[in-house]
C-alpha cells in the first residue's frame, strides 16, 4: 500500500524529551493525591505493561476473572479463524448480568445507578434495583412480542434512562441492539434499520433539545414508510407531544411494561454471541456496521475504565457523549454499570440555556470524572473561562477527552479552567471498532498536552510504514494493532469479506486503524488525522491535525479544518477553513496574512497555503467530528458521497 507517513511534527524532535519538557513546564507530572490510591499505581503500571507484552493471554484472563461467567472458557483467544478472533472461547456469560444482576445481590442494590437530568433541569434517579427490574420487564416485553435470540432491535432514543433500559433488556433477552443516534434524519434511520433488518424499533414521542421540542416520532413515521422488516414500534412517552398511534405497529412502552413481570432469567449467552451492531460515525465514508459481542467487550471496557479513568465505586461519572455513539455504549451505559458506579445522563444541549450548563451540572451533582470531546471543549473555550470559574467544580478529580486529536491549547484550557490544575486529562484514542480505549494514559503517567500517551497495557498498538515495519521516532506512519484485544469488533454486519478487506488486508497480519500518528522519542503517540486526509506538499507529508492545531493556536481562531487541493507544481497545497472566536472583528485580509505567517512560524515553510476561508460553522458529523471529505468534495466540485452522518 501507499506510504502516508508524515514528516513535519509538533513536539517530535529528539531533543524534546520528557525531561527537557518538564524543565520548561510543558508536561504534567502525576498528581500525588491521585496516585496514592489509584487503581493502578505507578509501580504496577510498569509491571502491567510487561505482563501485557509477554503474556497477553494471562494478562486478559486475569481481567476476565473480575467478572461473572456462567461457564468458564477453554481458551482465552481462539486464533484458528483469524482475523475472526474469538475471545474467551467456549464460555457463557451475559454483559447485562454483569452490569445489573450481580450488583443487586450486594450492597449496591439500593445505590444510584443513573442520575438523569432533563434539559429543563428536572432530575431523576434510578437505583441498581430499579434499573434491574425495568430491564427485566423490557426483556419480557421483547419476549412477549416474539423477539428471539439474535433478532435485531433498533433503538432510536435520546439520552434518557429508557435507552439504557432498552439496551440492557435486549442484552438480557439475547437480542442484538442497534442504536441509531436520535439526531439522525429519517433517511439515516431507515438505512441503518434496513441494513440491520431490525424486527422492532424503540423510540420516543418527543424530547427537548436546545429549548425546542424535537418530535422524534414524526421522523420515525417518515422512516417507517420504507422499513419492511419492522413489525413493532415501541414508543416511550416523554414529552406528551400529540402523536399518531393509529398504525397497528405502534405500541406504548408504558402499557407494555405495565403488563410484565419484573423477574426475568437473564439468558446465558456464548461469549462470542453478538451484543450490538453500531454504525461508525461516517467521517471518512459510508458508515460501517460494526459488531460487538458479550464476553471480550465487557472485559475490555471494564479494565480500561478502571485503569484509565481510575473509576471507583464511589464516583459520579459523567460521560457527556450520547449513547448513540460507541463512547456512550462503552462508557455511559455498560462500563460504569459493570463497575458499579453512578453514571450521569443529560438529555439536552451543552449550551442550553447558557454556556455554563455543563459546569452547573457538575456542581449540582458533585461529579468526579468528566469525559467529553475536543469539539465541545473548543466550543466552550469560545465562550471564555468566566463560565467555569462561576461554578464550584472542586469535586472533579479527572478529565477525559475523545473523538479527535486534541490541540494542546484546548488541552491546557481544559486542564486549567475546568480541572483547576488538579485533574489529569486522559486523552483516549479508540474507535467504534476497538470498543475500548486503546491508546491512553492512566493518572499515574506523565502527560504531554496533545498526546494520547501510549497503548493501554495489554494492547499492542504501533506506528508502522506501508510494509508493516516500525517507523523511527518523529516519523509518521499507519496506526496498527498487532495483537487481538478483547473488546475488538467481531466482524462487519453481513459483510465478513469487507471486515477482512478494510482492516486486515492492507498490512498483512495487522489491524489497520486508518489513522496516522507518530511516536516521539519517549514513545508518546501523536495522532495526526486520517490516512485519507494526509497532505502531500512538494513531496512532504503533513497530517491535517498538525496544520489545524497550528492554526487554532492563533488567539483569534476557534476551530480549523485543513484539506489538500491539487497544485500543478507542488502536487498538493493546503486550503484552510477557519471559524473565529466570539467577538473577533479583524480585517479579513489582514487576518489571512497573519494566519499564514503564524502557520509558517509554527510548522516551517513546508506547509504551502493556497487559501484561508472564514466560515461560521464547519461541516461536522453528528458526533462532532470535522468532515474534511465534504469540504474537499465541495472545493473540488466532486460528488459529496454519503451525507447521512452530516450535522446540518
Ligand atoms: P468512519 O469510520 O465512518 O469514518 P469515524 O472513524 O469518525 O467514522 P468513530 O469510530 O466514531 O468513527 O471514530 C474513531 C476515530 O476518531 C478514530 O479512528 C480517530 O480518527 C478519531 N479519534 C478518536 N479519539 C481520538 C483521539 N483521542 N485522538 C485522535 N483521534 C481520535
Ligand atoms: Mg473510523
XYZ file of C-alpha atoms and ligand atoms in Angstrom:
680
model
C 0.000 0.000 0.000
C 0.975 3.612 -0.389
C 3.108 5.141 2.288
C 1.426 8.015 4.025
C 3.966 8.755 6.665
C 4.171 12.257 7.927
C 7.275 14.365 8.083
C 6.541 17.553 9.891
C 5.891 17.169 13.567
C 4.785 19.073 16.608
C 6.957 18.232 19.601
C 8.653 15.376 17.854
C 12.313 16.172 17.745
C 14.722 14.035 19.695
C 15.593 16.942 21.959
C 12.084 17.337 23.223
C 12.235 14.525 25.706
C 10.065 14.436 28.771
C 12.910 15.620 30.914
C 13.617 18.693 28.806
C 9.930 19.491 28.630
C 9.470 19.023 32.361
C 12.085 21.671 32.930
C 10.160 24.067 30.765
C 6.895 23.162 32.473
C 5.362 21.781 29.292
C 4.491 18.363 30.641
C 2.401 17.401 33.626
C 3.548 15.128 36.378
C 1.081 12.794 38.060
C -0.657 14.439 40.989
C 0.359 12.878 44.310
C -3.159 12.974 45.746
C -4.407 10.837 42.857
C -1.506 8.441 42.605
C -1.800 7.470 46.265
C -4.927 5.403 45.851
C -5.024 4.862 42.106
C -6.471 1.546 40.907
C -3.201 1.060 39.082
C -0.323 2.674 40.924
C 2.893 3.758 39.170
C 4.896 0.672 40.167
C 2.202 -1.681 38.999
C 1.880 0.262 35.771
C 5.306 -0.804 34.532
C 4.608 -4.344 35.610
C 1.264 -4.356 33.784
C 2.930 -3.146 30.597
C 5.418 -6.008 30.824
C 2.788 -8.622 31.578
C 0.661 -7.365 28.706
C 3.645 -7.707 26.428
C 4.975 -11.111 27.451
C 1.811 -12.983 28.291
C -1.126 -11.328 26.661
C -3.477 -14.186 27.399
C -2.672 -14.464 31.093
C -2.994 -10.686 31.313
C -6.541 -10.603 29.938
C -7.541 -13.789 31.669
C -6.817 -12.092 34.954
C -9.019 -9.164 33.888
C -11.815 -11.587 32.974
C -11.774 -13.029 36.487
C -13.133 -9.715 37.810
C -16.438 -10.542 36.098
C -19.068 -13.258 36.365
C -19.402 -16.138 33.903
C -21.952 -18.933 33.735
C -19.336 -21.220 32.255
C -15.583 -20.730 32.048
C -13.689 -20.506 28.746
C -11.488 -23.242 27.419
C -9.298 -20.797 25.507
C -8.500 -17.124 26.148
C -8.170 -16.276 22.445
C -9.007 -18.709 19.727
C -6.938 -17.634 16.722
C -7.812 -20.553 14.468
C -10.098 -18.497 12.211
C -8.132 -15.219 12.274
C -8.916 -12.396 11.777
C -12.183 -13.634 13.297
C -10.669 -13.909 16.767
C -12.783 -15.482 19.491
C -12.093 -14.240 22.989
C -12.937 -16.462 25.946
C -13.975 -19.193 23.561
C -16.336 -21.779 24.945
C -17.532 -19.597 27.834
C -21.028 -18.450 28.707
C -21.933 -15.086 30.170
C -24.172 -12.053 29.692
C -22.992 -8.462 29.876
C -26.276 -7.366 31.478
C -25.812 -9.948 34.217
C -22.518 -8.229 34.993
C -23.988 -4.739 34.771
C -27.079 -5.437 36.900
C -27.894 -8.888 38.238
C -24.717 -9.433 40.194
C -24.953 -5.959 41.790
C -28.469 -6.419 43.136
C -27.185 -9.340 45.195
C -24.861 -6.932 47.026
C -24.990 -3.637 48.923
C -25.189 -1.911 45.537
C -28.819 -2.944 45.201
C -30.064 0.393 46.506
C -27.265 2.519 45.168
C -27.930 5.107 42.469
C -27.055 3.648 39.073
C -28.259 6.503 36.868
C -28.656 10.195 37.583
C -30.730 11.698 34.828
C -31.046 15.426 34.234
C -33.597 16.635 31.706
C -32.884 19.688 29.625
C -35.488 21.543 31.664
C -33.477 20.813 34.821
C -35.585 18.020 36.358
C -33.620 15.234 37.999
C -34.433 11.558 38.248
C -32.501 8.849 39.984
C -32.627 5.123 39.357
C -31.061 2.629 41.701
C -29.466 -0.579 40.518
C -32.567 -2.403 41.693
C -34.879 -0.036 39.768
C -32.832 -0.434 36.624
C -32.595 -4.196 37.068
C -36.359 -4.526 37.334
C -37.005 -2.201 34.395
C -34.539 -4.093 32.181
C -36.175 -7.372 33.212
C -39.581 -6.018 32.278
C -38.294 -4.846 28.944
C -36.718 -8.251 28.274
C -40.165 -9.737 28.995
C -41.752 -7.215 26.618
C -39.378 -8.301 23.865
C -40.065 -11.955 24.511
C -43.837 -11.372 24.522
C -43.529 -9.598 21.184
C -41.795 -12.622 19.724
C -38.233 -11.302 19.679
C -35.809 -14.213 19.791
C -32.140 -14.625 20.453
C -30.126 -12.942 17.686
C -33.025 -10.784 16.409
C -32.115 -7.155 15.861
C -33.799 -4.343 17.756
C -33.267 -0.784 16.558
C -33.179 1.847 19.303
C -33.819 5.437 18.289
C -33.921 7.263 21.594
C -32.286 10.363 23.051
C -30.123 10.368 26.159
C -32.828 9.298 28.638
C -32.869 6.334 31.054
C -35.133 4.337 28.729
C -32.242 3.970 26.296
C -30.236 2.131 28.958
C -33.301 0.068 29.887
C -33.809 -0.897 26.244
C -30.142 -1.774 25.656
C -29.882 -3.845 28.829
C -33.245 -5.505 28.182
C -32.036 -6.561 24.732
C -28.823 -7.940 26.188
C -30.749 -9.895 28.813
C -33.022 -11.428 26.210
C -30.181 -12.162 23.788
C -31.432 -9.708 21.165
C -28.897 -7.601 19.249
C -29.400 -3.859 19.652
C -28.611 -1.319 17.003
C -28.747 2.162 18.476
C -29.232 4.985 15.991
C -28.378 8.435 17.326
C -31.577 10.445 17.861
C -30.128 13.386 15.948
C -30.124 11.403 12.713
C -32.628 12.016 9.922
C -35.385 9.695 8.717
C -33.183 8.624 5.832
C -30.262 7.726 8.090
C -32.576 5.838 10.467
C -34.175 3.973 7.597
C -30.849 2.936 6.064
C -29.459 1.656 9.337
C -32.689 -0.102 10.342
C -32.984 -1.820 6.980
C -29.348 -2.813 6.899
C -29.698 -4.405 10.340
C -33.087 -5.917 9.341
C -34.496 -4.911 12.694
C -37.764 -6.551 13.739
C -38.564 -3.987 16.393
C -37.844 -0.307 16.919
C -37.907 1.594 20.206
C -38.449 5.337 20.044
C -39.997 8.299 21.881
C -42.856 10.719 21.244
C -40.502 13.675 21.542
C -37.784 15.255 23.668
C -36.206 18.621 24.318
C -33.051 19.871 22.729
C -31.900 23.481 22.810
C -35.245 24.530 24.233
C -37.140 23.071 21.314
C -39.419 20.071 21.257
C -37.971 17.515 18.864
C -40.864 15.477 17.524
C -38.923 12.268 17.040
C -41.953 10.105 16.420
C -42.707 12.129 13.254
C -39.253 11.252 11.951
C -39.970 7.613 12.715
C -43.281 7.804 10.818
C -41.373 9.038 7.817
C -38.684 6.341 8.100
C -41.201 3.545 8.684
C -42.847 4.076 5.301
C -39.973 2.001 3.942
C -38.792 -0.278 6.770
C -40.454 -3.564 5.856
C -38.708 -5.721 8.471
C -40.003 -3.700 11.448
C -43.055 -5.421 12.935
C -43.428 -3.372 16.101
C -42.592 0.183 17.126
C -42.468 0.720 20.874
C -42.965 4.369 21.819
C -41.767 5.901 25.089
C -43.915 8.784 26.304
C -41.664 11.584 27.394
C -42.782 14.980 26.068
C -46.514 14.329 25.885
C -46.485 15.624 22.288
C -49.591 14.720 20.319
C -48.649 11.866 18.015
C -50.381 9.465 15.685
C -50.548 5.953 17.156
C -53.154 4.638 14.715
C -50.804 2.362 12.766
C -51.146 -1.153 14.208
C -47.363 -1.444 14.562
C -47.195 1.278 17.238
C -47.445 0.369 20.933
C -46.803 2.427 24.070
C -43.760 1.472 26.112
C -45.529 2.109 29.442
C -48.520 -0.053 28.505
C -46.261 -2.928 27.567
C -44.060 -2.539 30.650
C -47.085 -2.371 32.985
C -48.235 -5.745 31.789
C -44.947 -7.533 32.504
C -43.256 -9.221 35.452
C -40.148 -7.658 36.927
C -38.399 -11.021 37.024
C -36.548 -12.359 34.022
C -33.980 -15.076 33.795
C -31.029 -13.453 32.055
C -30.125 -15.535 29.044
C -26.854 -17.423 29.107
C -25.027 -16.213 26.031
C -21.997 -17.565 24.330
C -19.188 -15.060 24.938
C -18.973 -14.574 21.173
C -22.679 -14.085 20.543
C -23.364 -10.596 19.181
C -24.426 -7.932 21.665
C -24.855 -4.979 19.328
C -24.353 -3.506 15.896
C -23.223 0.097 15.785
C -22.573 2.124 12.686
C -19.355 4.180 12.601
C -19.587 7.972 12.550
C -19.232 8.283 8.766
C -16.362 10.762 8.937
C -14.396 9.124 6.147
C -17.099 7.440 4.089
C -20.298 5.433 4.309
C -20.837 4.191 7.880
C -19.795 0.606 8.610
C -21.924 -1.786 10.718
C -19.542 -2.800 13.473
C -20.492 -5.903 15.515
C -19.507 -6.382 19.167
C -20.028 -9.448 21.339
C -20.813 -10.036 25.025
C -17.664 -11.530 26.542
C -14.492 -9.845 25.346
C -16.218 -6.479 25.097
C -17.177 -6.375 28.767
C -13.701 -7.449 29.852
C -12.081 -4.715 27.754
C -14.305 -1.844 28.832
C -14.218 -2.821 32.486
C -10.451 -2.967 32.647
C -9.876 0.273 30.720
C -12.417 2.240 32.744
C -10.816 1.087 35.974
C -7.291 1.860 34.925
C -7.546 4.869 32.641
C -10.325 6.730 34.440
C -9.363 5.169 37.730
C -13.029 4.676 38.426
C -14.118 3.912 41.971
C -17.434 2.666 43.222
C -17.964 5.965 45.000
C -17.576 8.024 41.836
C -20.157 10.011 39.973
C -19.074 9.644 36.396
C -20.252 11.842 33.558
C -19.508 10.831 30.026
C -21.096 13.771 28.231
C -21.441 11.922 24.940
C -24.608 10.325 23.623
C -25.485 6.643 23.936
C -25.854 6.732 20.146
C -22.066 6.568 19.775
C -19.677 3.880 20.899
C -18.453 6.230 23.623
C -21.927 6.118 25.124
C -22.290 2.353 24.729
C -18.997 1.613 26.439
C -18.703 4.486 28.886
C -22.221 5.770 29.685
C -24.108 2.517 29.825
C -22.119 -0.709 30.068
C -18.746 0.308 31.546
C -19.898 2.418 34.506
C -22.673 -0.025 35.396
C -20.348 -3.017 35.301
C -18.032 -1.015 37.569
C -20.934 -0.423 39.976
C -20.554 3.337 39.842
C -23.089 6.125 39.214
C -23.436 7.264 35.623
C -24.882 10.640 34.642
C -27.184 11.152 31.660
C -28.069 14.628 30.456
C -30.838 14.925 27.897
C -30.091 18.312 26.418
C -27.754 20.641 24.636
C -24.488 21.612 26.378
C -25.183 25.320 25.787
C -28.786 25.367 26.995
C -29.944 27.681 28.420
C -26.468 29.239 28.563
C -22.791 28.448 28.090
C -22.370 27.299 31.684
C -24.865 24.433 31.693
C -22.190 21.750 31.895
C -20.499 23.448 34.845
C -23.861 23.803 36.542
C -24.476 20.065 36.201
C -21.045 19.230 37.610
C -21.699 21.445 40.624
C -25.242 20.187 41.143
C -24.303 16.500 41.324
C -20.743 16.741 42.579
C -19.375 14.978 39.540
C -15.917 13.409 39.920
C -14.975 12.481 36.378
C -15.907 14.325 33.191
C -15.400 12.793 29.755
C -16.109 14.869 26.653
C -14.859 15.689 23.149
C -12.359 18.247 21.804
C -15.123 19.832 19.724
C -17.101 20.536 22.917
C -14.034 21.833 24.733
C -13.205 24.202 21.862
C -16.807 25.384 21.745
C -16.796 26.108 25.481
C -13.426 27.834 25.149
C -15.005 30.158 22.632
C -17.301 31.446 25.374
C -14.454 32.072 27.775
C -13.166 30.880 31.134
C -15.509 33.107 33.144
C -18.225 30.438 32.861
C -16.451 27.503 34.520
C -14.999 29.984 37.041
C -18.501 30.865 38.272
C -19.077 27.315 39.492
C -17.705 25.075 42.176
C -16.015 22.333 40.180
C -13.891 21.147 43.068
C -15.399 17.648 43.103
C -13.714 16.898 39.779
C -10.797 14.510 40.075
C -10.158 13.506 36.490
C -10.928 14.727 32.980
C -11.097 12.854 29.698
C -11.343 13.562 26.000
C -12.111 11.517 22.887
C -13.116 11.812 19.259
C -10.408 13.775 17.521
C -6.858 14.809 18.207
C -6.977 17.473 20.907
C -4.851 20.515 20.190
C -2.536 21.461 23.075
C -4.326 24.820 23.565
C -7.638 23.104 24.232
C -5.965 20.513 26.464
C -4.377 23.230 28.607
C -7.561 25.277 28.753
C -9.455 22.204 29.963
C -6.734 21.385 32.493
C -6.542 24.908 33.870
C -10.099 26.166 33.757
C -12.157 23.048 34.268
C -9.754 20.919 36.268
C -8.254 23.864 38.134
C -4.862 22.182 37.667
C -5.993 19.379 39.945
C -7.209 16.866 37.394
C -5.106 14.957 34.910
C -6.514 14.960 31.366
C -6.868 11.488 29.844
C -6.793 11.764 26.061
C -8.181 8.444 24.878
C -7.680 7.218 21.322
C -10.033 4.478 20.190
C -12.691 3.669 17.604
C -16.158 2.187 17.234
C -14.293 -0.880 16.024
C -11.988 -1.159 19.030
C -14.832 -0.926 21.572
C -12.490 0.243 24.322
C -9.650 2.711 24.939
C -6.539 1.635 23.035
C -4.019 4.436 23.426
C -4.499 6.339 26.664
C -2.628 7.287 29.814
C -3.506 6.442 33.377
C -3.468 9.143 36.068
C -0.042 7.982 37.210
C 1.694 8.809 33.920
C 3.491 11.983 32.903
C 1.266 13.790 30.389
C 2.096 15.908 27.354
C -0.786 18.118 26.172
C -1.939 16.933 22.756
C -0.599 13.397 23.080
C -2.774 10.379 23.930
C 0.268 8.848 25.679
C 0.934 5.147 24.924
C -1.037 1.955 24.374
C -3.035 0.745 27.339
C -1.259 -2.208 28.996
C -2.180 -5.410 27.178
C -2.885 -3.567 23.917
C -0.385 -3.703 21.062
C -0.843 -0.526 19.056
C 2.085 0.633 16.968
C 3.001 3.022 14.156
C 4.392 1.346 11.034
C 5.245 2.064 7.410
C 3.455 0.596 4.397
C 5.310 -2.690 4.814
C 4.438 -3.048 8.465
C 7.889 -2.062 9.702
C 8.024 0.200 12.769
C 8.889 3.796 11.907
C 11.538 5.754 13.734
C 10.686 8.339 16.365
C 9.324 11.563 14.935
C 8.219 9.974 11.659
C 4.581 9.461 10.848
C 3.023 6.195 9.794
C -0.024 3.983 9.948
C -1.662 3.172 13.240
C -1.991 -0.604 13.570
C -2.804 -3.136 16.252
C -0.507 -6.133 16.188
C -2.335 -8.496 18.514
C -6.038 -9.094 19.095
C -7.622 -7.252 22.044
C -10.695 -8.315 23.995
C -13.221 -5.600 23.019
C -12.395 -5.837 19.314
C -15.173 -5.916 16.734
C -16.062 -9.435 15.684
C -16.959 -8.513 12.098
C -18.868 -6.019 9.943
C -22.525 -6.911 9.931
C -23.427 -9.131 6.977
C -20.073 -8.383 5.398
C -17.198 -10.519 6.711
C -15.298 -10.001 3.457
C -15.330 -6.257 3.925
C -14.162 -6.723 7.507
C -11.125 -8.585 6.231
C -10.561 -6.208 3.371
C -10.843 -2.899 5.265
C -8.946 -3.803 8.421
C -6.745 -6.826 7.820
C -5.616 -6.981 4.194
C -3.539 -3.876 3.580
C -0.785 -4.693 6.042
C -0.868 -8.464 6.452
C -1.295 -9.752 9.984
C -2.150 -6.370 11.486
C -5.356 -4.469 12.183
C -5.188 -1.224 10.215
C -6.962 1.617 12.007
C -6.975 4.120 9.122
C -5.344 6.863 11.188
C -1.833 8.222 11.044
C 0.319 9.103 14.012
C 3.913 9.447 15.040
C 5.672 8.445 18.207
C 8.163 10.766 19.826
C 11.477 9.819 21.416
C 9.670 8.863 24.644
C 7.244 6.607 22.780
C 4.302 9.013 23.183
C 1.706 8.854 20.394
C 0.717 11.967 18.427
C -2.357 11.327 16.281
C -2.359 13.384 13.112
C -5.620 12.575 11.386
C -6.956 10.107 8.864
C -4.630 8.495 6.384
C -7.007 9.533 3.583
C -6.607 13.167 4.588
C -2.806 13.417 4.662
C -1.440 16.302 2.572
C 1.486 15.765 0.239
C 3.048 19.110 -0.442
C 6.067 19.010 -2.725
C 6.870 15.516 -1.556
C 6.408 16.304 2.153
C 3.619 14.585 4.045
C 1.714 16.533 6.670
C -1.199 15.417 8.822
C -4.302 17.604 8.884
C -4.324 17.664 12.687
C -0.916 19.209 12.683
C -1.851 22.109 10.437
C -5.167 22.617 12.220
C -3.504 22.638 15.606
C -1.087 25.327 14.403
C -3.958 27.469 13.085
C -6.016 27.036 16.255
C -3.105 28.156 18.386
C -3.669 31.662 16.963
C -5.524 33.775 19.507
C -8.495 34.608 17.275
C -9.207 31.124 15.970
C -11.813 28.789 17.467
C -11.655 25.888 15.012
C -9.981 24.989 11.760
C -10.214 22.328 9.084
C -7.470 21.667 6.582
C -7.757 19.878 3.249
C -5.339 19.251 0.397
C -6.118 20.685 -3.044
C -4.256 19.736 -6.226
C -1.469 22.019 -7.380
C 0.417 21.774 -10.681
C 3.821 22.432 -9.200
C 3.725 21.019 -5.670
C 1.317 18.160 -6.232
C -0.910 19.387 -3.429
C -1.251 22.511 -1.272
C -3.307 23.294 1.827
C -6.647 25.033 1.964
C -7.841 26.013 5.415
C -11.331 26.755 6.694
C -11.495 28.750 9.894
C -14.123 29.712 12.449
C -13.219 32.642 14.669
C -13.752 33.142 18.381
C -16.780 35.099 19.565
C -16.471 38.852 19.067
C -13.366 38.904 16.845
C -13.609 41.850 14.456
C -10.429 41.892 12.445
C -9.990 42.829 8.841
C -10.200 39.516 6.953
C -7.316 40.159 4.560
C -5.072 41.130 7.410
C -6.063 38.080 9.368
C -5.367 35.799 6.401
C -1.827 37.149 6.184
C -1.384 36.902 9.914
C -2.554 33.273 9.948
C -0.277 32.338 7.065
C 2.676 33.841 8.905
C 1.572 32.118 12.100
C 1.471 28.662 10.457
C 4.849 29.302 8.875
C 6.278 30.151 12.238
C 4.780 27.048 13.861
C 5.459 24.458 11.187
C 8.089 25.949 8.910
C 7.842 26.757 5.223
C 6.743 23.304 4.032
C 3.056 23.965 4.558
C 2.089 25.952 1.496
C -1.326 27.522 1.908
C -3.470 28.179 -1.133
C -6.308 29.872 0.675
C -7.915 30.587 4.011
C -11.675 30.880 4.156
C -13.693 32.089 7.144
C -16.865 30.219 7.995
C -19.483 30.481 10.722
C -19.532 26.714 11.018
C -17.578 23.727 9.778
C -19.313 20.631 8.423
C -19.302 18.014 11.143
C -20.658 14.574 11.784
C -23.416 14.430 14.331
C -20.813 13.106 16.740
C -18.955 16.407 16.345
C -16.071 15.475 14.049
C -14.980 17.665 11.191
C -15.906 16.127 7.831
C -12.983 17.105 5.664
C -14.223 14.901 2.848
C -17.285 17.168 2.493
C -15.163 20.334 2.385
C -12.915 18.700 -0.152
C -15.737 17.488 -2.385
C -17.274 20.980 -2.349
C -13.976 22.664 -3.022
C -13.188 20.426 -5.972
C -16.754 20.178 -7.273
C -16.894 16.413 -6.706
C -19.694 14.144 -5.504
C -20.247 14.561 -1.781
C -20.799 10.866 -1.026
C -22.834 9.567 1.932
C -24.176 12.605 3.814
C -26.460 10.857 6.295
C -23.974 11.493 9.096
C -23.756 15.256 8.430
C -24.935 17.559 11.214
C -26.881 20.106 9.138
P -15.886 6.460 9.946
O -15.115 5.256 10.388
O -17.257 6.118 9.491
O -15.131 7.355 9.034
P -15.178 7.650 12.482
O -13.854 6.998 12.253
O -15.183 9.109 12.801
O -16.150 7.370 11.252
P -15.564 6.646 15.155
O -15.336 5.209 15.358
O -16.628 7.327 15.931
O -15.928 6.873 13.650
O -14.242 7.450 15.440
C -12.969 6.867 15.562
C -11.929 7.813 15.039
O -11.941 9.042 15.772
C -10.513 7.332 15.158
O -10.157 6.460 14.107
C -9.725 8.647 15.125
O -9.568 9.127 13.805
C -10.632 9.597 15.876
N -10.250 9.691 17.293
C -10.953 9.227 18.346
N -10.359 9.536 19.507
C -9.230 10.193 19.199
C -8.161 10.773 19.986
N -8.168 10.751 21.300
N -7.150 11.359 19.307
C -7.133 11.387 17.966
N -8.107 10.884 17.186
C -9.148 10.292 17.785
Mg -13.400 5.128 11.510
